[in-house]
Coordinates of C-alpha atoms and ligand atoms in Angstrom, one line a residue:
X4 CA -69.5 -24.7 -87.6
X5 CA -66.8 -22.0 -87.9
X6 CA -64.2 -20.0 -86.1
X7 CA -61.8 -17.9 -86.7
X8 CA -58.4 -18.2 -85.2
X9 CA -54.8 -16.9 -85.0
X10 CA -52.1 -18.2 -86.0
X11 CA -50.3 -20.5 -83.9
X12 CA -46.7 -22.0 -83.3
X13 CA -48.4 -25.9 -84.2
X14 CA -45.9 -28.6 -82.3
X15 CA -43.6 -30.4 -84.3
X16 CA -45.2 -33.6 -85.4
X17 CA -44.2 -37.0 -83.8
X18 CA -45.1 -38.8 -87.1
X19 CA -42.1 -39.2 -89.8
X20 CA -42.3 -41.9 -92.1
X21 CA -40.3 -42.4 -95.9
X22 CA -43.1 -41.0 -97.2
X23 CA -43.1 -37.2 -95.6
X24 CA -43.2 -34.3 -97.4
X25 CA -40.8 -31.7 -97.3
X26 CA -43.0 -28.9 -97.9
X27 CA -45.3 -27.6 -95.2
X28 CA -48.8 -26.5 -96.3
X29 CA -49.2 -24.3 -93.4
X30 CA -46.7 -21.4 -94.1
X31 CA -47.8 -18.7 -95.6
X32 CA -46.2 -17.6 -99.0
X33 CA -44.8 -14.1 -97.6
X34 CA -43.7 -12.5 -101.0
X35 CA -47.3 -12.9 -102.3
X36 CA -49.1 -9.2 -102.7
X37 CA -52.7 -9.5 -104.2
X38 CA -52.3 -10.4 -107.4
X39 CA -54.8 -8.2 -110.1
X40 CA -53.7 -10.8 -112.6
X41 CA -56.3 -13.3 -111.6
X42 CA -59.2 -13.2 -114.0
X43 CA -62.1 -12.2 -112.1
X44 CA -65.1 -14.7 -112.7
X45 CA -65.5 -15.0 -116.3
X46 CA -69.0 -14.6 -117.3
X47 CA -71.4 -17.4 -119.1
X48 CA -70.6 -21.0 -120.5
X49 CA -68.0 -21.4 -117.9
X50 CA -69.1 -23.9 -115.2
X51 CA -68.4 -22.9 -111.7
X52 CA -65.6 -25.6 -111.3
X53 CA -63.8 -24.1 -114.2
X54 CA -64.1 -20.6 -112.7
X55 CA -62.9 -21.9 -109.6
X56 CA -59.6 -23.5 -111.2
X57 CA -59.3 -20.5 -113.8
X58 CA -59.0 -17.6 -111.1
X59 CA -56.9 -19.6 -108.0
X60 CA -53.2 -20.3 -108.2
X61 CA -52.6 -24.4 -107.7
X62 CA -49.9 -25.2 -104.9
X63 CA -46.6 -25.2 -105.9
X64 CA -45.6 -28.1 -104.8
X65 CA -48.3 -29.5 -106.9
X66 CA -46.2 -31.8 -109.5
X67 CA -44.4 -33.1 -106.3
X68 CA -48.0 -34.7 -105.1
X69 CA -48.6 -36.1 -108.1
X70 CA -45.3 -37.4 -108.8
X71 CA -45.5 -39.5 -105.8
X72 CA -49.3 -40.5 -106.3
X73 CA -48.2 -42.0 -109.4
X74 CA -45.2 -43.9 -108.2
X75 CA -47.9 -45.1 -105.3
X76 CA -50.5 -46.6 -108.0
X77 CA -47.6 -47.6 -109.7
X78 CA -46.9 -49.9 -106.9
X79 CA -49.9 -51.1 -106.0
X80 CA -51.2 -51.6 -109.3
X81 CA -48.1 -53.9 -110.9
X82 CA -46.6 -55.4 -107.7
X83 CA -49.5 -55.7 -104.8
X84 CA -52.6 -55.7 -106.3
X85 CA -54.5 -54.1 -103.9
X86 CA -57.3 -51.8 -104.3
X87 CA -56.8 -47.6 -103.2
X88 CA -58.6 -46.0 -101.1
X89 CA -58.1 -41.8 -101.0
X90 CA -58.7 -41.0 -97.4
X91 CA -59.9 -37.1 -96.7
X92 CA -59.3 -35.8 -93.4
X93 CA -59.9 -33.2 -91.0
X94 CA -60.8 -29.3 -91.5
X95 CA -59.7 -26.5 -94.2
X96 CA -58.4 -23.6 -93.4
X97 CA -60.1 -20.2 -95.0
X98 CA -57.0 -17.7 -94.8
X99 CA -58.6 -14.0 -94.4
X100 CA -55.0 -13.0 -95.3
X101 CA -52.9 -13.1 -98.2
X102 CA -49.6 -13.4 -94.9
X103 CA -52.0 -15.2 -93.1
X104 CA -52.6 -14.5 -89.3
X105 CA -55.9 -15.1 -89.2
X106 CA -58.1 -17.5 -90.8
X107 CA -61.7 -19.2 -90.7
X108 CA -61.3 -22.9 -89.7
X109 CA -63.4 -25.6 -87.8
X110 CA -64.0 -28.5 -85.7
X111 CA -62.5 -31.1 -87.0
X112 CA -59.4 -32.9 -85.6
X113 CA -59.2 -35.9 -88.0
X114 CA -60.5 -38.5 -85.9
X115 CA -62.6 -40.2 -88.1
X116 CA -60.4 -39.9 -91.2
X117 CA -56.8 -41.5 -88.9
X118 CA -58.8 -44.3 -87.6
X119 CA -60.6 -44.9 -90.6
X120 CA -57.6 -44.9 -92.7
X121 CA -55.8 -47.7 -90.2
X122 CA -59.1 -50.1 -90.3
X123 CA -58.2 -49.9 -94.3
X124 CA -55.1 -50.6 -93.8
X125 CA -55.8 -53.6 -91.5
X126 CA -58.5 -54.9 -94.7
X127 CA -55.2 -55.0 -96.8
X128 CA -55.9 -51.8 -99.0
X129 CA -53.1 -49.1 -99.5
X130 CA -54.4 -46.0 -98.4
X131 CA -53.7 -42.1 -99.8
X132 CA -54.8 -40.5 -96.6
X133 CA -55.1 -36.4 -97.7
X134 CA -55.3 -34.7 -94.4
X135 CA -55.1 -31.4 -92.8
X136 CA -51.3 -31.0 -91.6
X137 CA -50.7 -31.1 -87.9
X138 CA -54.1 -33.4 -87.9
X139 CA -54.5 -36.9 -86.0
X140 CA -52.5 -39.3 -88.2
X141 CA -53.0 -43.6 -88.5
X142 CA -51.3 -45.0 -85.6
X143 CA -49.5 -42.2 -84.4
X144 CA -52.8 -40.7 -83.3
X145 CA -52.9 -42.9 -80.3
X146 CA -50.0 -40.4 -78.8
X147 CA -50.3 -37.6 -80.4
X148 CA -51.9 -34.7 -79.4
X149 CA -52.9 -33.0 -75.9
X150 CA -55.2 -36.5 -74.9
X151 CA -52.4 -39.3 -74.4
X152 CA -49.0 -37.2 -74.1
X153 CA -46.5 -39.7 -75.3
X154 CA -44.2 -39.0 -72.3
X155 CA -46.9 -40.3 -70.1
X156 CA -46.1 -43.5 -71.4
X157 CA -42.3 -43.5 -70.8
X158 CA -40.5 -44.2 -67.8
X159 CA -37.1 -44.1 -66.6
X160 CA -35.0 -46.8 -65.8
X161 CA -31.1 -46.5 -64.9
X162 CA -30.7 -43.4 -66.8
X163 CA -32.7 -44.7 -70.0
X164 CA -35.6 -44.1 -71.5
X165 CA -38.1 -47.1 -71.9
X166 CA -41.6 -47.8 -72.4
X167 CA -43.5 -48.3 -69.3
X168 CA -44.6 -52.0 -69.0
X169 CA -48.1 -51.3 -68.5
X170 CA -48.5 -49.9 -72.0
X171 CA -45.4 -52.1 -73.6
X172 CA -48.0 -54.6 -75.0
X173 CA -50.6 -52.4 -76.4
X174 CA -47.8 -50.3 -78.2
X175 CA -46.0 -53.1 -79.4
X176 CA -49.4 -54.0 -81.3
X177 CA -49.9 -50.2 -82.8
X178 CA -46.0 -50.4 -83.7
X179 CA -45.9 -53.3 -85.6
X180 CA -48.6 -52.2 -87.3
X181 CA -47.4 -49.3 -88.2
X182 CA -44.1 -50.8 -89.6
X183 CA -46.1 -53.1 -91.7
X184 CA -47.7 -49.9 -93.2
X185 CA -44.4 -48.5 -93.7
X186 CA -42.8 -51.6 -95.1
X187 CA -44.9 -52.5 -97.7
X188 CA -45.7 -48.8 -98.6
X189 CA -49.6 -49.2 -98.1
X190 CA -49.7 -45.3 -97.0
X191 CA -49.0 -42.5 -98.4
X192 CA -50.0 -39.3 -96.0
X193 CA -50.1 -36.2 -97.9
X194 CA -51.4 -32.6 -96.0
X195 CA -53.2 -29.7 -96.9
X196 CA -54.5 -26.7 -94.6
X197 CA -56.3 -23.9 -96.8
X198 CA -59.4 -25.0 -99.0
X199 CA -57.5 -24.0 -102.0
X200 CA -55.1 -26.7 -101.4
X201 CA -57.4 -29.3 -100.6
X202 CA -59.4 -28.3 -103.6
X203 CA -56.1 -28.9 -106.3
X204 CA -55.0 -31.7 -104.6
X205 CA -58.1 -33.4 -104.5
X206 CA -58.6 -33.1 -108.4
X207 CA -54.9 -34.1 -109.3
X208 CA -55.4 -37.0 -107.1
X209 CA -58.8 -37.6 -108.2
X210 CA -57.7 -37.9 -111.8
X211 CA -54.3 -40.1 -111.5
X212 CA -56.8 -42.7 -109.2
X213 CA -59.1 -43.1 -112.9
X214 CA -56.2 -45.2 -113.7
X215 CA -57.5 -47.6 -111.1
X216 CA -60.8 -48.2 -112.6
X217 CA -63.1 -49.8 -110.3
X218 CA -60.4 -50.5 -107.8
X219 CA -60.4 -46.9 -106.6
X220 CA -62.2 -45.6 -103.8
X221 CA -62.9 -42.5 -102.2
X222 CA -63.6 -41.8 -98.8
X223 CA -64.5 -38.6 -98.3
X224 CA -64.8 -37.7 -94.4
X225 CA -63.0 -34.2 -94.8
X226 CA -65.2 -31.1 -93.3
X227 CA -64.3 -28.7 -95.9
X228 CA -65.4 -25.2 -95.6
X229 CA -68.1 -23.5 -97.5
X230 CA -67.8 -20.6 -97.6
X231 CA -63.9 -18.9 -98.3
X232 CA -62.4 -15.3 -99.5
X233 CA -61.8 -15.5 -103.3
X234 CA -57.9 -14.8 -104.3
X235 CA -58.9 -11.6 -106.5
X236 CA -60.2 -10.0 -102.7
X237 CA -57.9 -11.1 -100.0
X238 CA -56.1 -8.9 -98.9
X239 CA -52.2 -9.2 -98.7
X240 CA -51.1 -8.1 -95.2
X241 CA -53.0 -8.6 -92.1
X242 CA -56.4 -6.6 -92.0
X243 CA -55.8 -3.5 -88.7
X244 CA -58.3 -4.0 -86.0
X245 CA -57.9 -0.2 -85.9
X246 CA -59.4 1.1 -88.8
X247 CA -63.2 0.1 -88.6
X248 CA -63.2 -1.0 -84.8
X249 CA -65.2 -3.8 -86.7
X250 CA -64.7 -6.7 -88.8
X251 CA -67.1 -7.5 -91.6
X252 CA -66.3 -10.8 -93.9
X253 CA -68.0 -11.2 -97.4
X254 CA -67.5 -14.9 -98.3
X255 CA -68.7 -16.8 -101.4
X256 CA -69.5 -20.6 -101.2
X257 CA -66.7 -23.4 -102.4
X258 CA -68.1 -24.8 -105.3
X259 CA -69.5 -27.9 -104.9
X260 CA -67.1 -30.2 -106.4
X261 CA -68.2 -33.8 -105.8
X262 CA -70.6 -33.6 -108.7
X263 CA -67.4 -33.2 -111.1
X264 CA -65.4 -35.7 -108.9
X265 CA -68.0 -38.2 -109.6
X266 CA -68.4 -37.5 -113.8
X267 CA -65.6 -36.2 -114.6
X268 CA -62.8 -36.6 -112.4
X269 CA -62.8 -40.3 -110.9
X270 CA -65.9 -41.8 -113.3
X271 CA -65.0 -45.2 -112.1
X272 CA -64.0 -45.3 -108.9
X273 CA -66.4 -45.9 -106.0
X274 CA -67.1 -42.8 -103.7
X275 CA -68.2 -42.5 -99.8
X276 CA -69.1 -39.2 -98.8
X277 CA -70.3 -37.8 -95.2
X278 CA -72.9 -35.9 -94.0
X279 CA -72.5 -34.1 -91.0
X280 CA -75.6 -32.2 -89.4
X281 CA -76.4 -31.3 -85.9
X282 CA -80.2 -31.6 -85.9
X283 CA -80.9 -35.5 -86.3
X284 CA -84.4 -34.3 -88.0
X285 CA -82.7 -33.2 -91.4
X286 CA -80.0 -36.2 -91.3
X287 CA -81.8 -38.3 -93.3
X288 CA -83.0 -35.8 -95.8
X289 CA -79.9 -34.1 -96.4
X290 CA -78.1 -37.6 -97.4
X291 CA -80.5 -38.4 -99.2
X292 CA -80.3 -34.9 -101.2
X293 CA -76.6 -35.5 -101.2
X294 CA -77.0 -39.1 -103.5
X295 CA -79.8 -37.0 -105.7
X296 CA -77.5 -34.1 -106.6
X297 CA -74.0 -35.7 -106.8
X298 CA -74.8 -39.3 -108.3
X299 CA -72.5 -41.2 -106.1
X300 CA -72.9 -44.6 -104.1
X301 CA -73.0 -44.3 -100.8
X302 CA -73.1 -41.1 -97.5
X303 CA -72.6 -42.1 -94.1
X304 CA -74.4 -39.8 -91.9
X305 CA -73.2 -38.6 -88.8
X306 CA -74.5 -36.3 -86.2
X307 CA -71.9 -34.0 -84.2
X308 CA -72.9 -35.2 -80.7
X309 CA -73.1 -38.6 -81.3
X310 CA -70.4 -38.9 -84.6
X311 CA -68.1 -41.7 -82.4
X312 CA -70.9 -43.8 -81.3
X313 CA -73.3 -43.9 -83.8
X314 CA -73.4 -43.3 -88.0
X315 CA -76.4 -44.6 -90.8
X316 CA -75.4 -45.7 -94.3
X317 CA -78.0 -44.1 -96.5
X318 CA -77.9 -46.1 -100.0
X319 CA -78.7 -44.8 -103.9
X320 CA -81.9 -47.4 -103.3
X321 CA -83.0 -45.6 -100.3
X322 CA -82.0 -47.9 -97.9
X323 CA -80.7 -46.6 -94.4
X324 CA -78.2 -48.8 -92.1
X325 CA -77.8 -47.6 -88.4
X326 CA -74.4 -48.9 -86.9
X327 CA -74.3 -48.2 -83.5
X328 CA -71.7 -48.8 -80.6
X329 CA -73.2 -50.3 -77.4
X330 CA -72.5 -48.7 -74.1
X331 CA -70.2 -51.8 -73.4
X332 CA -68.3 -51.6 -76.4
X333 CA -67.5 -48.1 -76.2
X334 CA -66.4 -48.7 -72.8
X335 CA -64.3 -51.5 -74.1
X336 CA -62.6 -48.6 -76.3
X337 CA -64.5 -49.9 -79.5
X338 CA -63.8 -47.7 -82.5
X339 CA -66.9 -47.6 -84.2
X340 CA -64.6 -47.5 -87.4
X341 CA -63.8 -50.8 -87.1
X342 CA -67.7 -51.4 -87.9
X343 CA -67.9 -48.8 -90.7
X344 CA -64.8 -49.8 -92.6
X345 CA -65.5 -53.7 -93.5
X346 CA -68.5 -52.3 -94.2
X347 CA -67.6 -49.7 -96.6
X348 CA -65.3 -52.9 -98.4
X349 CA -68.1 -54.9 -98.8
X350 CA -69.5 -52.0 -101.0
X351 CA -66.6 -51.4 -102.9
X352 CA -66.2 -55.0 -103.4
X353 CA -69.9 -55.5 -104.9
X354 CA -68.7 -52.1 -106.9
X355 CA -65.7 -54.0 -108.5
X356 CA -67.4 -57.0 -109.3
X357 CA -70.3 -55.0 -111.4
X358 CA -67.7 -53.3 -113.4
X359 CA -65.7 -56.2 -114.1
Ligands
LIG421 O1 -62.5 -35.2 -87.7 P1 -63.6 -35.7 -86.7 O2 -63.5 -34.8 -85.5 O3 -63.5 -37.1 -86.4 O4 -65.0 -35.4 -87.4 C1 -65.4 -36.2 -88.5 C2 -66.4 -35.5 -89.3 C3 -67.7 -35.3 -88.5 C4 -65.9 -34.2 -89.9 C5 -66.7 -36.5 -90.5 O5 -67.3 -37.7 -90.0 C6 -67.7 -35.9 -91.5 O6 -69.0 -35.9 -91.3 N1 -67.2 -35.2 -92.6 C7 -68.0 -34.5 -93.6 C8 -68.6 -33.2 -93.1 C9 -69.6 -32.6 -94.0 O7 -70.8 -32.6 -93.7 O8 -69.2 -32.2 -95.1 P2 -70.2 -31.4 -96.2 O9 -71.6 -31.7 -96.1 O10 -69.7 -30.0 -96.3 O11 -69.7 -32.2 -97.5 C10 -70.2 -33.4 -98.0 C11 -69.1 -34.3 -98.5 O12 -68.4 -33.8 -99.6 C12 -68.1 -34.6 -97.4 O13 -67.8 -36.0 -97.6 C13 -66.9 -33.7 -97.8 O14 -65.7 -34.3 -97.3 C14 -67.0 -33.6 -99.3 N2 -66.6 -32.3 -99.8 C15 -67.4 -31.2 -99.6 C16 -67.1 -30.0 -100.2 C17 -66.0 -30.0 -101.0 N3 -65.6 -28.8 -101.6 N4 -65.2 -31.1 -101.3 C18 -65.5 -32.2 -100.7 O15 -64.8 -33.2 -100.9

């Protein structure tokens, strides 16, 4: 699913932790003209990944990301112990613009990834969660965004500001929670919003996690786009809606990277990715497809309509799992991530063991 939007002022998010960036992946760089410097595709031999890398410019706060995955695995694989999981979460942006007003983006909000990535942390694994900036992020998802406005659950008494009793003890839960995350460093929340970011950063993060053998896993629930506008054809300014009256976009298709994640990239670590269809006659089929042609362990399958009540585990052996919410549960405000994630661990687990 695509569509393609306008910029727009994003709101200031209510999430700050140690661990923030102080880059923003969302701004524009405004000095950049295109740049005929960038090899076009280089003919033969070269393998589509390389092309990719060869002819796109990496972030520039590139060496920062990495700096601060390694002091992460650094952490957790002297002091703590515990396994890493590399969380992927919510859409890419496909700029149409070198000054970018408008772009190509899609549905996802980063549901799946923010919940996901707290049911990890609840399993005791320290979690890398890579997500689109301004996304739903662990914990403070449950007052972010237009659904549950955070003022609705204040109130005021004599002239202060305090939490309204009827939420006091379900927030005290996500808060201390939270500052347990925080405390003993078990997440580190790095953004991205074009494909080209998410593309770099997924490599470098890819390849400092080999050093965790085994112990790394990857869960992919990202919907990355594609199809995008190569950097050798964008153009710099923003395209007139004068001169054609209409708009006609040539885009080429995002090489397909989780084949080189999973030889080259990661070798050892354990990776989950999604499938995402709308037509529950193809789901099956197309995970399937996706275990032949990438070589990994394990898709969850999810359908659009149904993604927060119902997902199947489809296995290299050919085995299919449904886990499914009951009407009760999901009234009971369920998250079916809490069924996906131990799960997921018990996987990883057996994965560990076999590579010991
Ligand atoms: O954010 P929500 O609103 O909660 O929605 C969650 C979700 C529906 C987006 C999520 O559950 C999901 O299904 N994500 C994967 C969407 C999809 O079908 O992606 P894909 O078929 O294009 O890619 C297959 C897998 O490879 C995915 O795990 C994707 O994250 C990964 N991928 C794909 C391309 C690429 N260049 N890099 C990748 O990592």
């Amino acid at each position: 699913m695509v569509r393609i939007s306008s910029v727009s002022k994003h709101p200031t998010s209510s999430y700050k932790s140690s661990s923030m960036p102080n880059y923003h992946t969302s701004q524009p760089k405004p000095d950049t003209a295109i740049d005929r410097t960038v090899p076009d595709f280089p003919i033969a031999q070269v393998s589509d990944e390389d092309r990719y890398f060869n002819t796109h410019e990496a972030p520039e706060y590139l060496p920062q990301i990495e700096q601060q995955v390694q002091q992460f695995i650094d952490h957790h694989h002297t002091q703590t112990g515990k396994s890493v999981v590399l969380v992927t979460s919510g859409g890419t942006t496909v700029p149409l613009e070198n000054n970018t007003v408008r772009f190509i983006d899609n549905f996802s909000a980063g549901t799946r990834g923010a919940t996901s990535a707290e049911y990890f942390l609840e399993n005791g694994y320290a979690v890398i969660f890579l997500h689109r900036e301004f996304s739903l992020l662990p914990y403070s998802r449950h007052y972010s965004h237009t659904t549950n406005c955070f003022l609705d659950y204040m109130t005021e008494r004599n002239n202060k500001v305090e939490i309204d009793d009827k939420f006091a003890d379900e927030m005290l839960v996500v808060l201390r929670k939270y500052k347990q995350a925080q405390s003993t460093q078990s997440l580190l929340s790095i953004p991205f919003t074009t494909v080209n970011q998410y593309l770099y950063t997924l490599k470098s993060v890819s390849k400092l996690l080999q050093q965790l053998d085994s112990k790394a896993l990857f869960y992919l629930a990202a919907a990355v786009s594609d199809f995008f506008l190569p950097s050798s054809r964008i153009p710099q300014h923003k395209i007139q809606s004068q001169a054609s009256g209409k708009l006609v976009v040539d885009l080429e298709q995002v090489p397909k990277f989780l084949r080189r994640l999973v030889d080259s990239w990661a070798p050892s670590a354990m990776i989950v990715s999604f499938k995402l269809e709308t037509d529950d006659s193809i789901l099956i089929k197309k995970a399937k497809g996706a275990l032949e042609r990438y070589q990994h362990q394990l898709v969850i399958g999810n359908l659009l309509q149904t993604r927060k009540k119902e997902i199947v585990f489809v296995t290299v052996d050919g085995n299919q799992k449904w886990v499914r919410l009951t009407d009760q549960e999901l009234q009971d405000g369920v998250e079916i991530e809490s069924l996906i994630i131990p799960e997921v661990i018990k996987e990883h687990s057996k994965w560990i063991t076999q590579h010991k």
